[in-house]
């Protein structure tokens, strides 16, 4: 069973600091029925940074996440938020892609952002 049609997503970033960029990924149940999201580890969302279509950073790369089954229930119109942070970003223009890592549901969102030169 897939729930893509019932989930809406958006991602935002502060995009203003040169020492780190914080990402906020919000997933909303836009359907009329409750949804239960099943996860197999502690990484519930993936954040990828791209420059001109090329991947330059991935949140889960080189990180270990506790293997644990968990679930989150979203009532109709209810949202949940996942956060990530890119430490020591390089200056430039980027696209952030956030993706839900649930076992039986997927959705993603994108946003453009800029990392300024250090002052």
Coordinates of N, CA and C in Angstrom, one line a residue:
X1 N 0.9 -1.2 0.0 CA 0.0 0.0 0.0 C 0.9 1.2 0.0
X2 N 0.6 2.1 -0.9 CA 1.4 3.4 -0.9 C 0.5 4.5 -0.5
X3 N 1.0 5.5 0.1 CA 0.2 6.6 0.6 C 0.6 8.0 0.0
X4 N 1.3 7.9 -1.1 CA 1.9 9.1 -1.7 C 0.8 10.2 -2.0
X5 N -0.4 9.8 -2.4 CA -1.4 10.7 -2.7 C -2.0 11.4 -1.5
X6 N -1.8 10.9 -0.3 CA -2.3 11.4 0.9 C -1.3 12.3 1.6
X7 N -0.1 12.3 1.2 CA 0.9 13.0 1.9 C 1.4 14.3 1.1
X8 N 1.5 15.4 1.8 CA 2.1 16.6 1.2 C 3.3 16.9 2.0
X9 N 4.3 17.5 1.3 CA 5.6 17.8 2.0 C 6.1 19.1 1.6
X10 N 6.9 19.8 2.5 CA 7.6 21.0 2.2 C 8.9 21.0 3.0
X11 N 9.9 21.6 2.4 CA 11.2 21.7 3.1 C 11.6 23.2 3.1
X12 N 12.2 23.6 4.2 CA 12.7 25.0 4.3 C 14.0 24.9 4.9
X13 N 14.8 26.0 4.7 CA 16.1 26.1 5.2 C 16.4 27.5 5.7
X14 N 17.2 27.7 6.7 CA 17.6 29.0 7.0 C 18.5 29.6 6.0
X15 N 19.4 28.8 5.4 CA 20.2 29.2 4.2 C 21.0 30.5 4.3
X16 N 21.1 31.0 5.5 CA 21.8 32.3 5.6 C 23.1 32.2 6.3
X17 N 23.4 31.2 7.0 CA 24.6 31.1 7.8 C 25.7 30.5 6.9
X18 N 27.0 30.8 7.2 CA 28.0 30.1 6.5 C 28.7 29.0 7.3
X19 N 28.3 28.8 8.6 CA 28.9 27.7 9.4 C 28.0 26.5 9.3
X20 N 26.7 26.6 9.1 CA 25.8 25.5 9.0 C 24.5 25.9 8.4
X21 N 23.8 24.9 7.7 CA 22.5 25.2 7.1 C 21.5 24.2 7.8
X22 N 20.5 24.7 8.4 CA 19.5 23.9 9.0 C 18.3 23.6 8.1
X23 N 17.9 22.4 8.0 CA 16.7 22.0 7.2 C 15.6 21.6 8.0
X24 N 14.4 21.9 7.6 CA 13.1 21.5 8.3 C 12.2 21.0 7.2
X25 N 11.8 19.7 7.4 CA 11.0 18.9 6.5 C 9.7 18.6 7.1
X26 N 8.6 19.2 6.6 CA 7.3 19.0 7.2 C 6.4 18.1 6.3
X27 N 5.9 17.0 6.9 CA 5.0 16.1 6.1 C 3.6 16.2 6.7
X28 N 2.6 16.4 5.9 CA 1.2 16.6 6.3 C 0.3 15.5 5.7
X29 N -0.5 14.9 6.5 CA -1.6 14.0 6.0 C -2.7 14.8 5.4
X30 N -2.7 14.9 4.1 CA -3.7 15.6 3.3 C -5.0 14.8 3.0
X31 N -5.0 13.5 3.4 CA -6.1 12.7 3.1 C -7.2 12.7 4.2
X32 N -8.3 12.0 4.0 CA -9.4 12.0 4.9 C -9.2 10.9 6.0
X33 N -8.3 10.0 5.9 CA -8.1 8.9 6.9 C -6.7 9.1 7.6
X34 N -6.7 8.6 8.9 CA -5.4 8.6 9.5 C -4.4 7.7 8.8
X35 N -3.1 8.1 8.9 CA -2.0 7.4 8.2 C -1.0 7.0 9.3
X36 N -0.5 5.7 9.2 CA 0.6 5.3 10.1 C 1.8 5.1 9.3
X37 N 2.9 5.9 9.7 CA 4.1 5.8 9.0 C 5.0 4.8 9.8
X38 N 5.6 3.8 9.1 CA 6.5 2.8 9.7 C 7.9 3.1 9.3
X39 N 8.8 3.1 10.3 CA 10.2 3.3 10.1 C 11.0 2.2 10.6
X40 N 12.1 1.9 9.9 CA 13.0 0.8 10.3 C 14.2 1.2 11.1
X41 N 14.5 2.5 11.1 CA 15.6 3.0 11.9 C 15.3 4.4 12.3
X42 N 16.3 5.0 13.0 CA 16.1 6.4 13.6 C 16.2 7.5 12.5
X43 N 16.6 7.2 11.3 CA 16.7 8.2 10.3 C 15.3 8.2 9.6
X44 N 14.5 9.2 9.9 CA 13.1 9.2 9.4 C 13.0 10.0 8.1
X45 N 14.0 10.8 7.9 CA 14.0 11.7 6.7 C 15.5 11.7 6.1
X46 N 15.6 11.9 4.8 CA 16.8 12.1 4.1 C 16.9 13.5 3.6
X47 N 18.0 14.1 3.7 CA 18.2 15.5 3.2 C 19.4 15.4 2.2
X48 N 19.3 15.8 1.0 CA 20.3 15.8 0.0 C 20.5 17.2 -0.6
X49 N 21.7 17.7 -0.7 CA 22.0 19.0 -1.3 C 22.6 18.7 -2.7
X50 N 22.0 19.4 -3.7 CA 22.5 19.3 -5.0 C 23.0 20.7 -5.5
X51 N 24.0 20.6 -6.4 CA 24.4 21.8 -7.1 C 24.4 21.5 -8.6
X52 N 23.6 22.2 -9.4 CA 23.5 21.9 -10.8 C 23.1 20.4 -11.1
X53 N 22.3 19.8 -10.2 CA 21.9 18.4 -10.4 C 22.8 17.4 -9.9
X54 N 24.0 17.8 -9.4 CA 25.0 16.9 -8.8 C 24.9 16.9 -7.3
X55 N 24.9 15.7 -6.7 CA 24.8 15.6 -5.2 C 26.2 16.1 -4.6
X56 N 26.1 17.0 -3.6 CA 27.3 17.5 -3.0 C 27.3 17.1 -1.5
X57 N 26.1 16.8 -0.9 CA 26.0 16.4 0.5 C 24.8 15.6 0.7
X58 N 24.9 14.6 1.6 CA 23.8 13.7 2.0 C 23.8 13.5 3.5
X59 N 22.7 13.8 4.1 CA 22.6 13.8 5.6 C 23.0 12.5 6.2
X60 N 22.6 11.3 5.6 CA 22.8 10.0 6.2 C 24.2 9.5 5.8
X61 N 24.9 10.1 4.9 CA 26.3 9.6 4.5 C 27.2 9.7 5.7
X62 N 27.8 8.5 6.0 CA 28.8 8.4 7.0 C 28.3 8.4 8.4
X63 N 27.0 8.3 8.6 CA 26.4 8.3 9.9 C 25.7 7.0 10.2
X64 N 25.7 6.6 11.4 CA 25.1 5.4 11.9 C 23.8 5.8 12.6
X65 N 22.7 5.0 12.3 CA 21.4 5.3 12.9 C 21.0 4.0 13.7
X66 N 20.4 4.2 14.8 CA 19.9 3.1 15.6 C 18.9 2.3 14.8
X67 N 19.0 1.0 14.7 CA 18.1 0.1 14.0 C 16.9 -0.1 15.0
X68 N 15.8 0.4 14.8 CA 14.6 0.2 15.6 C 13.4 0.5 14.8
X69 N 12.4 -0.4 15.0 CA 11.1 -0.2 14.4 C 10.3 0.8 15.2
X70 N 9.7 1.7 14.5 CA 8.9 2.8 15.1 C 7.8 3.2 14.2
X71 N 6.8 3.8 14.7 CA 5.7 4.3 13.9 C 5.2 5.7 14.4
X72 N 4.7 6.4 13.4 CA 4.1 7.7 13.7 C 2.7 7.7 13.1
X73 N 1.8 8.1 13.8 CA 0.4 8.2 13.3 C 0.0 9.7 13.1
X74 N -0.5 9.9 11.9 CA -0.9 11.3 11.5 C -2.4 11.3 11.2
X75 N -3.1 12.0 12.0 CA -4.5 12.2 11.7 C -4.7 13.1 10.5
X76 N -5.9 13.1 9.9 CA -6.1 14.0 8.8 C -5.7 15.5 9.1
X77 N -5.0 16.1 8.2 CA -4.5 17.5 8.4 C -3.4 17.6 9.4
X78 N -3.0 16.6 10.0 CA -1.9 16.6 11.0 C -0.5 16.6 10.3
X79 N 0.5 17.3 10.9 CA 1.8 17.3 10.3 C 2.8 16.8 11.3
X80 N 4.0 16.4 10.8 CA 5.1 16.1 11.6 C 6.3 16.7 10.9
X81 N 7.3 17.0 11.7 CA 8.5 17.7 11.2 C 9.8 17.0 11.5
X82 N 10.7 16.9 10.5 CA 12.0 16.3 10.7 C 13.1 17.4 10.4
X83 N 14.2 17.4 11.2 CA 15.2 18.3 11.0 C 16.5 17.7 10.6
X84 N 17.3 18.4 9.9 CA 18.7 18.0 9.6 C 19.6 19.2 9.5
X85 N 20.9 19.0 9.5 CA 21.8 20.1 9.4 C 23.1 19.8 8.6
X86 N 23.4 20.7 7.7 CA 24.6 20.5 6.9 C 25.7 21.4 7.5
X87 N 26.7 20.8 8.2 CA 27.7 21.5 8.8 C 28.8 21.9 7.8
X88 N 29.4 23.0 7.9 CA 30.5 23.5 7.1 C 30.2 23.5 5.6
X89 N 29.0 24.1 5.2 CA 28.7 24.1 3.8 C 29.6 25.0 3.0
X90 N 29.8 24.7 1.7 CA 30.6 25.5 0.8 C 29.7 26.6 0.3
X91 N 30.2 27.8 0.0 CA 29.4 28.9 -0.5 C 28.9 28.5 -1.9
X92 N 27.6 28.9 -2.2 CA 27.1 28.6 -3.6 C 25.6 28.6 -3.6
X93 N 25.0 28.3 -4.8 CA 23.6 28.1 -5.0 C 23.3 26.6 -5.0
X94 N 22.2 26.2 -4.2 CA 21.9 24.8 -4.1 C 20.4 24.5 -4.1
X95 N 20.1 23.3 -4.3 CA 18.8 22.7 -4.2 C 18.8 21.7 -3.0
X96 N 17.9 21.9 -2.1 CA 17.8 20.9 -1.0 C 16.6 20.0 -1.4
X97 N 16.8 18.7 -1.2 CA 15.8 17.7 -1.5 C 15.6 16.9 -0.2
X98 N 14.4 16.9 0.3 CA 14.1 16.2 1.5 C 13.1 15.0 1.2
X99 N 13.4 13.8 1.7 CA 12.6 12.7 1.4 C 12.2 11.9 2.6
X100 N 11.0 11.5 2.7 CA 10.5 10.7 3.8 C 11.1 9.3 3.7
X101 N 11.6 8.7 4.8 CA 12.2 7.3 4.7 C 11.3 6.3 5.3
X102 N 10.0 6.5 5.3 CA 9.0 5.5 5.8 C 9.0 4.2 4.9
X103 N 8.7 3.1 5.5 CA 8.7 1.8 4.8 C 7.6 1.8 3.7
X104 N 6.4 2.2 4.0 CA 5.3 2.0 3.1 C 4.7 3.3 2.5
X105 N 5.5 4.4 2.6 CA 5.0 5.7 2.1 C 6.2 6.5 1.7
X106 N 6.0 7.4 0.7 CA 7.1 8.2 0.3 C 6.5 9.6 -0.2
X107 N 7.3 10.6 0.1 CA 7.0 11.9 -0.5 C 8.3 12.7 -0.4
X108 N 8.4 13.7 -1.2 CA 9.6 14.6 -1.1 C 9.3 16.0 -1.4
X109 N 10.2 16.9 -1.1 CA 10.0 18.3 -1.3 C 11.4 18.9 -1.6
X110 N 11.4 20.0 -2.4 CA 12.6 20.7 -2.8 C 12.5 22.1 -2.5
X111 N 13.7 22.7 -2.3 CA 13.7 24.2 -2.2 C 15.1 24.7 -2.6
X112 N 15.2 25.8 -3.1 CA 16.4 26.5 -3.5 C 17.0 27.3 -2.4
X113 N 18.3 27.3 -2.2 CA 18.9 28.2 -1.2 C 20.3 28.6 -1.6
X114 N 20.8 29.5 -0.8 CA 22.1 30.1 -1.1 C 23.0 30.1 0.2
X115 N 24.2 29.7 0.1 CA 25.2 29.8 1.2 C 26.1 30.9 0.8
X116 N 26.1 32.0 1.6 CA 27.0 33.2 1.3 C 28.4 32.9 1.6
X117 N 29.3 33.7 1.0 CA 30.7 33.7 1.3 C 30.9 34.1 2.7
X118 N 31.9 33.5 3.4 CA 32.2 33.9 4.8 C 32.7 35.4 4.8
X119 N 32.3 36.0 5.8 CA 32.7 37.4 6.0 C 33.9 37.6 6.8

